[in-house]
PDB file of C-alpha atoms in Angstrom:
ATOM      1  CA  MET A   1     -48.060   6.793  17.983  1.00 50.00           C
ATOM      2  CA  ALA A   2     -44.725   5.174  17.266  1.00 55.00           C
ATOM      3  CA  ASN A   3     -44.343   1.640  18.548  1.00 62.00           C
ATOM      4  CA  GLU A   4     -41.339   0.319  20.440  1.00 61.00           C
ATOM      5  CA  THR A   5     -39.638  -1.003  17.285  1.00 60.00           C
ATOM      6  CA  ASP A   6     -39.973   2.330  15.484  1.00 65.00           C
ATOM      7  CA  THR A   7     -38.474   4.079  18.486  1.00 67.00           C
ATOM      8  CA  TYR A   8     -35.580   1.633  18.557  1.00 66.00           C
ATOM      9  CA  LEU A   9     -34.836   2.106  14.849  1.00 68.00           C
ATOM     10  CA  PHE A  10     -35.020   5.868  15.285  1.00 67.00           C
ATOM     11  CA  GLY A  11     -32.474   5.560  18.075  1.00 65.00           C
ATOM     12  CA  LEU A  12     -30.177   3.564  15.821  1.00 60.00           C
ATOM     13  CA  LEU A  13     -30.407   6.220  13.129  1.00 62.00           C
ATOM     14  CA  CYS A  14     -29.642   8.948  15.653  1.00 60.00           C
ATOM     15  CA  GLN A  15     -26.604   7.022  16.827  1.00 55.00           C
ATOM     16  CA  LEU A  16     -25.514   6.595  13.220  1.00 56.00           C
ATOM     17  CA  VAL A  17     -25.810  10.311  12.497  1.00 54.00           C
ATOM     18  CA  THR A  18     -23.835  11.280  15.570  1.00 50.00           C
ATOM     19  CA  PHE A  19     -21.410   8.357  15.016  1.00 50.00           C
ATOM     20  CA  SER A  20     -21.149   7.678  18.711  1.00 45.00           C
ATOM     21  CA  GLU A  21     -18.406   5.529  20.173  1.00 49.00           C
ATOM     22  CA  TRP A  22     -20.918   2.864  21.159  1.00 48.00           C
ATOM     23  CA  HIS A  23     -21.934   2.330  17.541  1.00 51.00           C
ATOM     24  CA  SER A  24     -18.418   2.355  16.145  1.00 58.00           C
ATOM     25  CA  PRO A  25     -17.491  -1.093  14.809  1.00 60.00           C
ATOM     26  CA  LYS A  26     -15.213  -3.255  16.939  1.00 59.00           C
ATOM     27  CA  PHE A  27     -12.909  -5.030  14.496  1.00 59.00           C
ATOM     28  CA  GLY A  28     -10.245  -5.981  16.988  1.00 58.00           C
ATOM     29  CA  THR A  29      -6.521  -6.127  16.284  1.00 61.00           C
ATOM     30  CA  LEU A  30      -5.060  -7.889  13.262  1.00 68.00           C
ATOM     31  CA  ASP A  31      -1.707  -9.664  13.505  1.00 73.00           C
ATOM     32  CA  PHE A  32       0.565  -9.245  10.483  1.00 84.00           C
ATOM     33  CA  GLN A  33       3.428 -11.322  11.852  1.00 87.00           C
ATOM     34  CA  VAL A  34       2.829 -13.979   9.190  1.00 86.00           C
ATOM     35  CA  THR A  35       3.187 -11.371   6.456  1.00 90.00           C
ATOM     36  CA  GLU A  36       6.399  -9.970   7.929  1.00 92.00           C
ATOM     37  CA  ASP A  37       7.794 -13.494   8.284  1.00 91.00           C
ATOM     38  CA  ALA A  38       7.064 -14.086   4.588  1.00 92.00           C
ATOM     39  CA  LEU A  39       8.837 -10.856   3.640  1.00 94.00           C
ATOM     40  CA  ARG A  40      11.849 -11.739   5.785  1.00 95.00           C
ATOM     41  CA  LYS A  41      12.281 -14.892   3.697  1.00 95.00           C
ATOM     42  CA  ILE A  42      12.932 -12.514   0.785  1.00 95.00           C
ATOM     43  CA  PHE A  43      14.724  -9.816   2.801  1.00 96.00           C
ATOM     44  CA  PRO A  44      16.416 -11.706   5.687  1.00 96.00           C
ATOM     45  CA  TRP A  45      18.392  -8.613   6.708  1.00 95.00           C
ATOM     46  CA  GLU A  46      15.213  -6.697   7.585  1.00 94.00           C
ATOM     47  CA  SER A  47      14.245  -6.998  11.264  1.00 90.00           C
ATOM     48  CA  SER A  48      11.020  -4.983  11.032  1.00 88.00           C
ATOM     49  CA  PHE A  49       8.847  -3.188   8.515  1.00 94.00           C
ATOM     50  CA  THR A  50       7.064   0.149   8.672  1.00 93.00           C
ATOM     51  CA  ASN A  51       3.327  -0.500   8.558  1.00 90.00           C
ATOM     52  CA  VAL A  52       1.169   2.026   6.644  1.00 90.00           C
ATOM     53  CA  GLN A  53      -2.580   1.378   6.672  1.00 87.00           C
ATOM     54  CA  SER A  54      -5.296   2.810   4.445  1.00 85.00           C
ATOM     55  CA  GLY A  55      -8.692   1.758   3.148  1.00 82.00           C
ATOM     56  CA  SER A  56     -12.168   2.230   4.571  1.00 80.00           C
ATOM     57  CA  LEU A  57     -11.307   0.709   7.952  1.00 77.00           C
ATOM     58  CA  ALA A  58      -8.148   2.750   8.580  1.00 78.00           C
ATOM     59  CA  GLU A  59      -9.760   5.938   7.265  1.00 78.00           C
ATOM     60  CA  LYS A  60     -13.085   5.300   9.049  1.00 75.00           C
ATOM     61  CA  LEU A  61     -15.030   5.482   5.798  1.00 76.00           C
ATOM     62  CA  TYR A  62     -16.869   2.186   6.206  1.00 72.00           C
ATOM     63  CA  LEU A  63     -20.558   2.167   5.355  1.00 67.00           C
ATOM     64  CA  PRO A  64     -23.216   0.836   7.759  1.00 67.00           C
ATOM     65  CA  SER A  65     -25.822  -1.740   6.879  1.00 67.00           C
ATOM     66  CA  LEU A  66     -29.070  -1.371   8.812  1.00 62.00           C
ATOM     67  CA  LYS A  67     -31.482  -4.296   8.891  1.00 63.00           C
ATOM     68  CA  ALA A  68     -35.052  -3.349   9.621  1.00 61.00           C
ATOM     69  CA  ALA A  69     -37.046  -5.170  12.245  1.00 57.00           C
ATOM     70  CA  ASP A  70     -38.334  -8.591  11.232  1.00 62.00           C
ATOM     71  CA  GLU A  71     -41.390 -10.463  12.535  1.00 66.00           C
ATOM     72  CA  THR A  72     -39.670 -10.950  15.873  1.00 67.00           C
ATOM     73  CA  GLY A  73     -39.076  -7.227  16.223  1.00 59.00           C
ATOM     74  CA  SER A  74     -35.265  -7.535  16.131  1.00 60.00           C
ATOM     75  CA  SER A  75     -33.012  -5.278  14.100  1.00 55.00           C
ATOM     76  CA  TRP A  76     -29.267  -4.780  13.882  1.00 61.00           C
ATOM     77  CA  LEU A  77     -26.592  -2.482  12.572  1.00 60.00           C
ATOM     78  CA  SER A  78     -23.389  -3.800  11.008  1.00 65.00           C
ATOM     79  CA  TYR A  79     -20.414  -2.427   9.103  1.00 68.00           C
ATOM     80  CA  GLU A  80     -18.425  -3.770   6.182  1.00 72.00           C
ATOM     81  CA  ALA A  81     -14.869  -2.536   5.719  1.00 76.00           C
ATOM     82  CA  ASP A  82     -11.674  -3.335   3.892  1.00 80.00           C
ATOM     83  CA  LEU A  83      -8.076  -2.634   4.788  1.00 84.00           C
ATOM     84  CA  ASP A  84      -4.926  -1.946   2.762  1.00 88.00           C
ATOM     85  CA  VAL A  85      -1.629  -2.549   4.551  1.00 90.00           C
ATOM     86  CA  MET A  86       1.679  -1.440   3.030  1.00 92.00           C
ATOM     87  CA  PHE A  87       4.897  -2.959   4.390  1.00 94.00           C
ATOM     88  CA  ILE A  88       8.038  -0.843   3.912  1.00 95.00           C
ATOM     89  CA  PRO A  89      11.561  -1.979   4.910  1.00 95.00           C
ATOM     90  CA  GLN A  90      13.364   0.347   7.296  1.00 93.00           C
ATOM     91  CA  LYS A  91      17.016  -0.441   6.514  1.00 94.00           C
ATOM     92  CA  VAL A  92      17.089   0.306   2.797  1.00 95.00           C
ATOM     93  CA  VAL A  93      15.737   2.908   0.379  1.00 94.00           C
ATOM     94  CA  ILE A  94      15.586   3.463  -3.360  1.00 94.00           C
ATOM     95  CA  TRP A  95      17.159   6.581  -4.868  1.00 95.00           C
ATOM     96  CA  ASP A  96      16.722   8.850  -7.885  1.00 93.00           C
ATOM     97  CA  SER A  97      20.123  10.257  -8.855  1.00 90.00           C
ATOM     98  CA  LYS A  98      18.465  12.789 -11.178  1.00 88.00           C
ATOM     99  CA  VAL A  99      16.836  14.653  -8.299  1.00 85.00           C
ATOM    100  CA  GLU A 100      19.293  17.321  -7.187  1.00 68.00           C
ATOM    101  CA  ASP A 101      17.060  19.855  -5.463  1.00 51.00           C
ATOM    102  CA  THR A 102      17.844  19.333  -1.772  1.00 45.00           C
ATOM    103  CA  ARG A 103      14.453  20.683  -0.770  1.00 46.00           C
ATOM    104  CA  GLU A 104      12.882  17.595  -2.335  1.00 44.00           C
ATOM    105  CA  SER A 105      15.617  15.103  -1.589  1.00 46.00           C
ATOM    106  CA  GLY A 106      14.795  14.565   2.063  1.00 46.00           C
ATOM    107  CA  LYS A 107      17.475  13.036   4.269  1.00 51.00           C
ATOM    108  CA  ASP A 108      20.601  12.103   2.331  1.00 58.00           C
ATOM    109  CA  ALA A 109      21.080   8.361   1.971  1.00 68.00           C
ATOM    110  CA  ILE A 110      24.476   6.696   1.998  1.00 79.00           C
ATOM    111  CA  SER A 111      25.334   4.232  -0.750  1.00 78.00           C
ATOM    112  CA  SER A 112      25.238   1.223   1.566  1.00 83.00           C
ATOM    113  CA  GLU A 113      21.563   1.953   2.335  1.00 92.00           C
ATOM    114  CA  ILE A 114      20.434   2.345  -1.296  1.00 95.00           C
ATOM    115  CA  ILE A 115      19.083  -1.012  -2.463  1.00 95.00           C
ATOM    116  CA  ALA A 116      18.326   0.204  -6.007  1.00 94.00           C
ATOM    117  CA  TYR A 117      18.458   3.283  -8.213  1.00 94.00           C
ATOM    118  CA  ILE A 118      15.381   4.609  -9.994  1.00 93.00           C
ATOM    119  CA  GLU A 119      15.365   4.678 -13.787  1.00 91.00           C
ATOM    120  CA  ASP A 120      12.577   6.341 -15.753  1.00 87.00           C
ATOM    121  CA  THR A 121      10.466   4.556 -18.360  1.00 85.00           C
ATOM    122  CA  GLU A 122       8.386   5.760 -21.289  1.00 83.00           C
ATOM    123  CA  THR A 123       5.207   4.906 -19.369  1.00 82.00           C
ATOM    124  CA  PRO A 124       4.105   7.721 -17.003  1.00 80.00           C
ATOM    125  CA  GLY A 125       4.182   6.743 -13.336  1.00 81.00           C
ATOM    126  CA  PHE A 126       6.230   3.600 -13.940  1.00 86.00           C
ATOM    127  CA  ILE A 127       9.878   3.173 -13.039  1.00 89.00           C
ATOM    128  CA  LYS A 128      12.625   0.545 -13.148  1.00 90.00           C
ATOM    129  CA  LEU A 129      14.747  -0.344 -10.129  1.00 93.00           C
ATOM    130  CA  ARG A 130      18.384  -1.001 -10.982  1.00 94.00           C
ATOM    131  CA  VAL A 131      20.136  -2.937  -8.214  1.00 94.00           C
ATOM    132  CA  ASN A 132      22.924  -1.132  -6.357  1.00 95.00           C
ATOM    133  CA  ASN A 133      25.772  -3.631  -6.231  1.00 93.00           C
ATOM    134  CA  THR A 134      27.503  -1.738  -3.394  1.00 93.00           C
ATOM    135  CA  CYS A 135      24.534  -1.997  -1.026  1.00 95.00           C
ATOM    136  CA  LYS A 136      25.351  -3.973   2.098  1.00 93.00           C
ATOM    137  CA  SER A 137      21.920  -5.663   1.959  1.00 95.00           C
ATOM    138  CA  LYS A 138      21.709  -8.257  -0.815  1.00 95.00           C
ATOM    139  CA  LEU A 139      18.616  -9.337  -2.741  1.00 95.00           C
ATOM    140  CA  PRO A 140      17.832 -12.961  -3.637  1.00 96.00           C
ATOM    141  CA  ASP A 141      18.463 -14.040  -7.228  1.00 95.00           C
ATOM    142  CA  GLU A 142      14.835 -15.232  -7.468  1.00 95.00           C
ATOM    143  CA  ILE A 143      13.570 -11.652  -7.838  1.00 94.00           C
ATOM    144  CA  LEU A 144      16.304 -10.295 -10.116  1.00 93.00           C
ATOM    145  CA  GLU A 145      16.366  -9.789 -13.881  1.00 90.00           C
ATOM    146  CA  SER A 146      19.528  -9.234 -15.947  1.00 89.00           C
ATOM    147  CA  GLY A 147      19.777  -6.003 -17.909  1.00 84.00           C
ATOM    148  CA  GLU A 148      21.891  -4.835 -20.790  1.00 81.00           C
ATOM    149  CA  GLY A 149      25.551  -4.439 -20.008  1.00 74.00           C
ATOM    150  CA  ARG A 150      27.838  -6.007 -17.468  1.00 77.00           C
ATOM    151  CA  ASP A 151      26.639  -6.094 -13.847  1.00 83.00           C
ATOM    152  CA  VAL A 152      23.335  -4.369 -14.734  1.00 91.00           C
ATOM    153  CA  VAL A 153      20.538  -6.071 -12.807  1.00 93.00           C
ATOM    154  CA  TYR A 154      16.955  -5.010 -12.138  1.00 93.00           C
ATOM    155  CA  ILE A 155      14.413  -6.001  -9.501  1.00 93.00           C
ATOM    156  CA  SER A 156      11.644  -7.877 -11.304  1.00 91.00           C
ATOM    157  CA  SER A 157       8.124  -6.899 -10.266  1.00 89.00           C
ATOM    158  CA  SER A 158       6.564 -10.132 -11.530  1.00 87.00           C
ATOM    159  CA  LYS A 159       9.190 -12.383  -9.925  1.00 90.00           C
ATOM    160  CA  PHE A 160       8.870 -10.543  -6.617  1.00 92.00           C
ATOM    161  CA  SER A 161       5.060 -10.765  -6.616  1.00 89.00           C
ATOM    162  CA  ARG A 162       5.132 -14.499  -7.340  1.00 89.00           C
ATOM    163  CA  LEU A 163       7.701 -15.166  -4.618  1.00 92.00           C
ATOM    164  CA  PHE A 164       5.811 -13.012  -2.103  1.00 91.00           C
ATOM    165  CA  GLY A 165       2.589 -14.901  -2.810  1.00 89.00           C
ATOM    166  CA  LYS A 166       4.414 -18.234  -2.613  1.00 90.00           C
ATOM    167  CA  HIS A 167       5.418 -17.519   0.983  1.00 88.00           C
ATOM    168  CA  LEU A 168       1.850 -16.585   1.920  1.00 85.00           C
ATOM    169  CA  SER A 169      -1.140 -18.915   2.048  1.00 78.00           C
ATOM    170  CA  LYS A 170      -4.757 -18.207   1.140  1.00 73.00           C
ATOM    171  CA  THR A 171      -3.894 -15.081  -0.831  1.00 73.00           C
ATOM    172  CA  GLU A 172      -4.507 -14.052  -4.416  1.00 75.00           C
ATOM    173  CA  GLU A 173      -2.349 -11.660  -6.426  1.00 74.00           C
ATOM    174  CA  THR A 174      -4.319  -8.579  -7.482  1.00 74.00           C
ATOM    175  CA  GLY A 175      -2.151  -5.920  -9.063  1.00 67.00           C
ATOM    176  CA  PRO A 176       0.599  -4.888  -6.637  1.00 72.00           C
ATOM    177  CA  SER A 177      -1.075  -6.525  -3.636  1.00 74.00           C
ATOM    178  CA  GLN A 178      -1.815  -9.915  -2.121  1.00 77.00           C
ATOM    179  CA  PHE A 179      -5.584 -10.125  -1.543  1.00 70.00           C
ATOM    180  CA  ILE A 180      -7.089 -11.920   1.463  1.00 72.00           C
ATOM    181  CA  ALA A 181     -10.829 -12.556   1.298  1.00 64.00           C
ATOM    182  CA  SER A 182     -13.065 -12.233   4.352  1.00 58.00           C
ATOM    183  CA  GLU A 183     -13.480 -16.001   4.802  1.00 53.00           C
ATOM    184  CA  HIS A 184      -9.741 -16.297   5.451  1.00 48.00           C
ATOM    185  CA  ILE A 185      -9.589 -13.503   8.021  1.00 58.00           C
ATOM    186  CA  GLN A 186      -9.630 -14.944  11.524  1.00 52.00           C
ATOM    187  CA  HIS A 187     -11.182 -12.013  13.348  1.00 50.00           C
ATOM    188  CA  MET A 188     -14.864 -11.591  12.510  1.00 47.00           C
ATOM    189  CA  SER A 189     -16.657  -9.268  14.894  1.00 50.00           C
ATOM    190  CA  SER A 190     -20.393  -9.615  15.408  1.00 46.00           C
ATOM    191  CA  PHE A 191     -20.702  -5.849  15.016  1.00 51.00           C
ATOM    192  CA  GLY A 192     -18.184  -5.230  12.247  1.00 57.00           C
ATOM    193  CA  ILE A 193     -17.301  -7.387   9.264  1.00 62.00           C
ATOM    194  CA  MET A 194     -13.847  -7.226   7.689  1.00 64.00           C
ATOM    195  CA  LYS A 195     -14.560  -7.512   3.968  1.00 69.00           C
ATOM    196  CA  SER A 196     -10.990  -7.921   2.725  1.00 76.00           C
ATOM    197  CA  VAL A 197      -7.332  -7.121   3.367  1.00 84.00           C
ATOM    198  CA  ASP A 198      -4.766  -6.160   0.713  1.00 87.00           C
ATOM    199  CA  LEU A 199      -1.115  -6.739   1.638  1.00 88.00           C
ATOM    200  CA  VAL A 200       1.314  -4.541  -0.295  1.00 91.00           C
ATOM    201  CA  PHE A 201       5.105  -4.389  -0.192  1.00 93.00           C
ATOM    202  CA  ALA A 202       6.827  -1.128  -1.113  1.00 93.00           C
ATOM    203  CA  PHE A 203      10.321   0.331  -1.226  1.00 94.00           C
ATOM    204  CA  ARG A 204      10.650   3.783   0.332  1.00 93.00           C
ATOM    205  CA  CYS A 205      12.122   6.674  -1.594  1.00 92.00           C
ATOM    206  CA  PRO A 206      12.886   9.734   0.615  1.00 92.00           C
ATOM    207  CA  GLN A 207      12.834  11.931  -2.498  1.00 91.00           C
ATOM    208  CA  TRP A 208      10.127  13.014  -4.874  1.00 91.00           C
ATOM    209  CA  PRO A 209      11.312  11.212  -8.047  1.00 90.00           C
ATOM    210  CA  SER A 210      11.450  12.705 -11.514  1.00 90.00           C
ATOM    211  CA  ALA A 211       8.886  10.122 -12.707  1.00 88.00           C
ATOM    212  CA  ALA A 212       6.307  11.877 -10.522  1.00 88.00           C
ATOM    213  CA  ARG A 213       7.230  15.440 -11.534  1.00 88.00           C
ATOM    214  CA  GLU A 214       4.070  15.855 -13.601  1.00 88.00           C
ATOM    215  CA  TRP A 215       1.913  15.527 -10.495  1.00 88.00           C
ATOM    216  CA  VAL A 216       3.730  18.450  -8.875  1.00 89.00           C
ATOM    217  CA  ASN A 217       3.498  20.777 -11.871  1.00 88.00           C
ATOM    218  CA  ARG A 218      -0.047  20.063 -13.046  1.00 88.00           C
ATOM    219  CA  LYS A 219      -2.654  22.837 -12.841  1.00 89.00           C
ATOM    220  CA  ARG A 220      -5.044  22.316  -9.956  1.00 88.00           C
ATOM    221  CA  HIS A 221      -7.508  23.976  -7.594  1.00 89.00           C
ATOM    222  CA  TRP A 222      -6.932  21.372  -4.874  1.00 89.00           C
ATOM    223  CA  PRO A 223      -4.925  20.574  -2.846  1.00 89.00           C
ATOM    224  CA  THR A 224      -3.221  23.823  -1.927  1.00 91.00           C
ATOM    225  CA  SER A 225       0.393  24.488  -2.824  1.00 90.00           C
ATOM    226  CA  GLU A 226       1.288  24.183   0.864  1.00 92.00           C
ATOM    227  CA  THR A 227      -0.255  20.708   0.986  1.00 92.00           C
ATOM    228  CA  VAL A 228       1.554  19.697  -2.196  1.00 90.00           C
ATOM    229  CA  ASP A 229       4.867  20.864  -0.697  1.00 91.00           C
ATOM    230  CA  GLY A 230       4.150  18.793   2.411  1.00 91.00           C
ATOM    231  CA  ILE A 231       3.445  15.716   0.309  1.00 89.00           C
ATOM    232  CA  ILE A 232       6.674  16.158  -1.647  1.00 90.00           C
ATOM    233  CA  GLN A 233       8.705  16.373   1.548  1.00 89.00           C
ATOM    234  CA  GLN A 234       7.454  12.915   2.573  1.00 89.00           C
ATOM    235  CA  GLY A 235       8.859  11.231  -0.513  1.00 91.00           C
ATOM    236  CA  CYS A 236       7.098   8.283  -2.091  1.00 90.00           C
ATOM    237  CA  ALA A 237       6.850   4.504  -2.163  1.00 91.00           C
ATOM    238  CA  ALA A 238       7.299   2.112  -5.094  1.00 91.00           C
ATOM    239  CA  VAL A 239       5.175  -1.016  -5.397  1.00 91.00           C
ATOM    240  CA  ALA A 240       5.580  -3.992  -7.739  1.00 89.00           C
ATOM    241  CA  LYS A 241       3.274  -3.724 -10.746  1.00 82.00           C
ATOM    242  CA  GLY A 242       3.624  -4.351 -14.452  1.00 69.00           C
ATOM    243  CA  PHE A 243       1.904  -2.308 -17.140  1.00 61.00           C
ATOM    244  CA  ALA A 244      -0.002  -2.966 -20.346  1.00 55.00           C
ATOM    245  CA  GLY A 245       2.404  -3.728 -23.165  1.00 54.00           C
ATOM    246  CA  ASN A 246       5.157  -5.059 -20.910  1.00 51.00           C
ATOM    247  CA  ILE A 247       6.105  -8.582 -21.984  1.00 45.00           C
ATOM    248  CA  HIS A 248       6.075  -9.716 -18.345  1.00 44.00           C
ATOM    249  CA  GLU A 249       2.835  -8.091 -17.219  1.00 42.00           C
ATOM    250  CA  SER A 250      -0.436  -7.379 -19.014  1.00 32.00           C
ATOM    251  CA  ARG A 251      -2.301  -5.383 -16.350  1.00 31.00           C
ATOM    252  CA  GLU A 252      -2.130  -1.643 -15.842  1.00 29.00           C
ATOM    253  CA  ASN A 253      -2.671   0.328 -12.655  1.00 29.00           C
ATOM    254  CA  PHE A 254      -1.554   3.512 -10.995  1.00 29.00           C
ATOM    255  CA  SER A 255      -2.670   4.051  -7.427  1.00 29.00           C
ATOM    256  CA  ARG A 256      -2.071   6.383  -4.506  1.00 29.00           C
ATOM    257  CA  LEU A 257      -2.199   6.378  -0.747  1.00 28.00           C
ATOM    258  CA  PRO A 258      -2.800   9.546   1.283  1.00 28.00           C
ATOM    259  CA  LEU A 259       0.473  11.501   1.388  1.00 31.00           C
ATOM    260  CA  HIS A 260       2.291   8.662  -0.374  1.00 37.00           C
ATOM    261  CA  LEU A 261       2.553   8.563  -4.152  1.00 43.00           C
ATOM    262  CA  LYS A 262       3.134   5.028  -5.348  1.00 47.00           C
ATOM    263  CA  CYS A 263       5.476   4.774  -8.297  1.00 49.00           C
ATOM    264  CA  ILE A 264       5.102   1.444 -10.005  1.00 52.00           C
ATOM    265  CA  TRP A 265       8.255  -0.514 -10.667  1.00 50.00           C
ATOM    266  CA  HIS A 266       8.690  -3.240 -13.232  1.00 48.00           C
ATOM    267  CA  GLU A 267      11.521  -5.156 -14.816  1.00 43.00           C
ATOM    268  CA  LYS A 268      13.498  -3.924 -17.816  1.00 42.00           C
TER     269      LYS A 268
END
């Protein structure tokens, strides 16, 4: 006959299988005001940022950790989860002048809203962002890199990442994100443990850029063509990341978020 502890553990497993509301982790609410304040030091004209969350916590893909009963007969169930948060400015966009198909261009942007124009590179998935001098929103010189020719300026991925990290405390640069370890996260629930948070800045592009054309045309069994069309209509986001072989950056990465392709921008 099963003892009381065995019955309790069986109940926990049943709750886990059914994923009841009672056994869902309570992580609380995280405040990203500090991050937005740091970004406003770089983009003072931006009053608010669109917040896009992914990762195991946002997607409810966290894994449980079940501790069996010890000599006292106690047992517990906990969750470990991470969170990726992408901050996107609302007032400005980036633009690919080579994309002419209006079905993929999304809402037309006026020149004063375009902070930079997309230029292709020889590295798949990577782009350059050439500053639009007629944009009403101006970028700080600390994140700019001079290009060839008069008045040709690019947004530097490495300079931006360093400046972003400088305005944040207790973070570590990992690829295009600022990494916050669990010991620096204020909210620690007794039932759910926040493992880490990655803070990512991205420029929004309402189009599907030519640098990402290969993803559209590749042969696939999944997702369906209807899903692909829906993804294209949402445009993409560009995050700061260098690539292997670039004199400014030695790391290489190409990542995605659900329904948001991330093109990687770097300096000239």
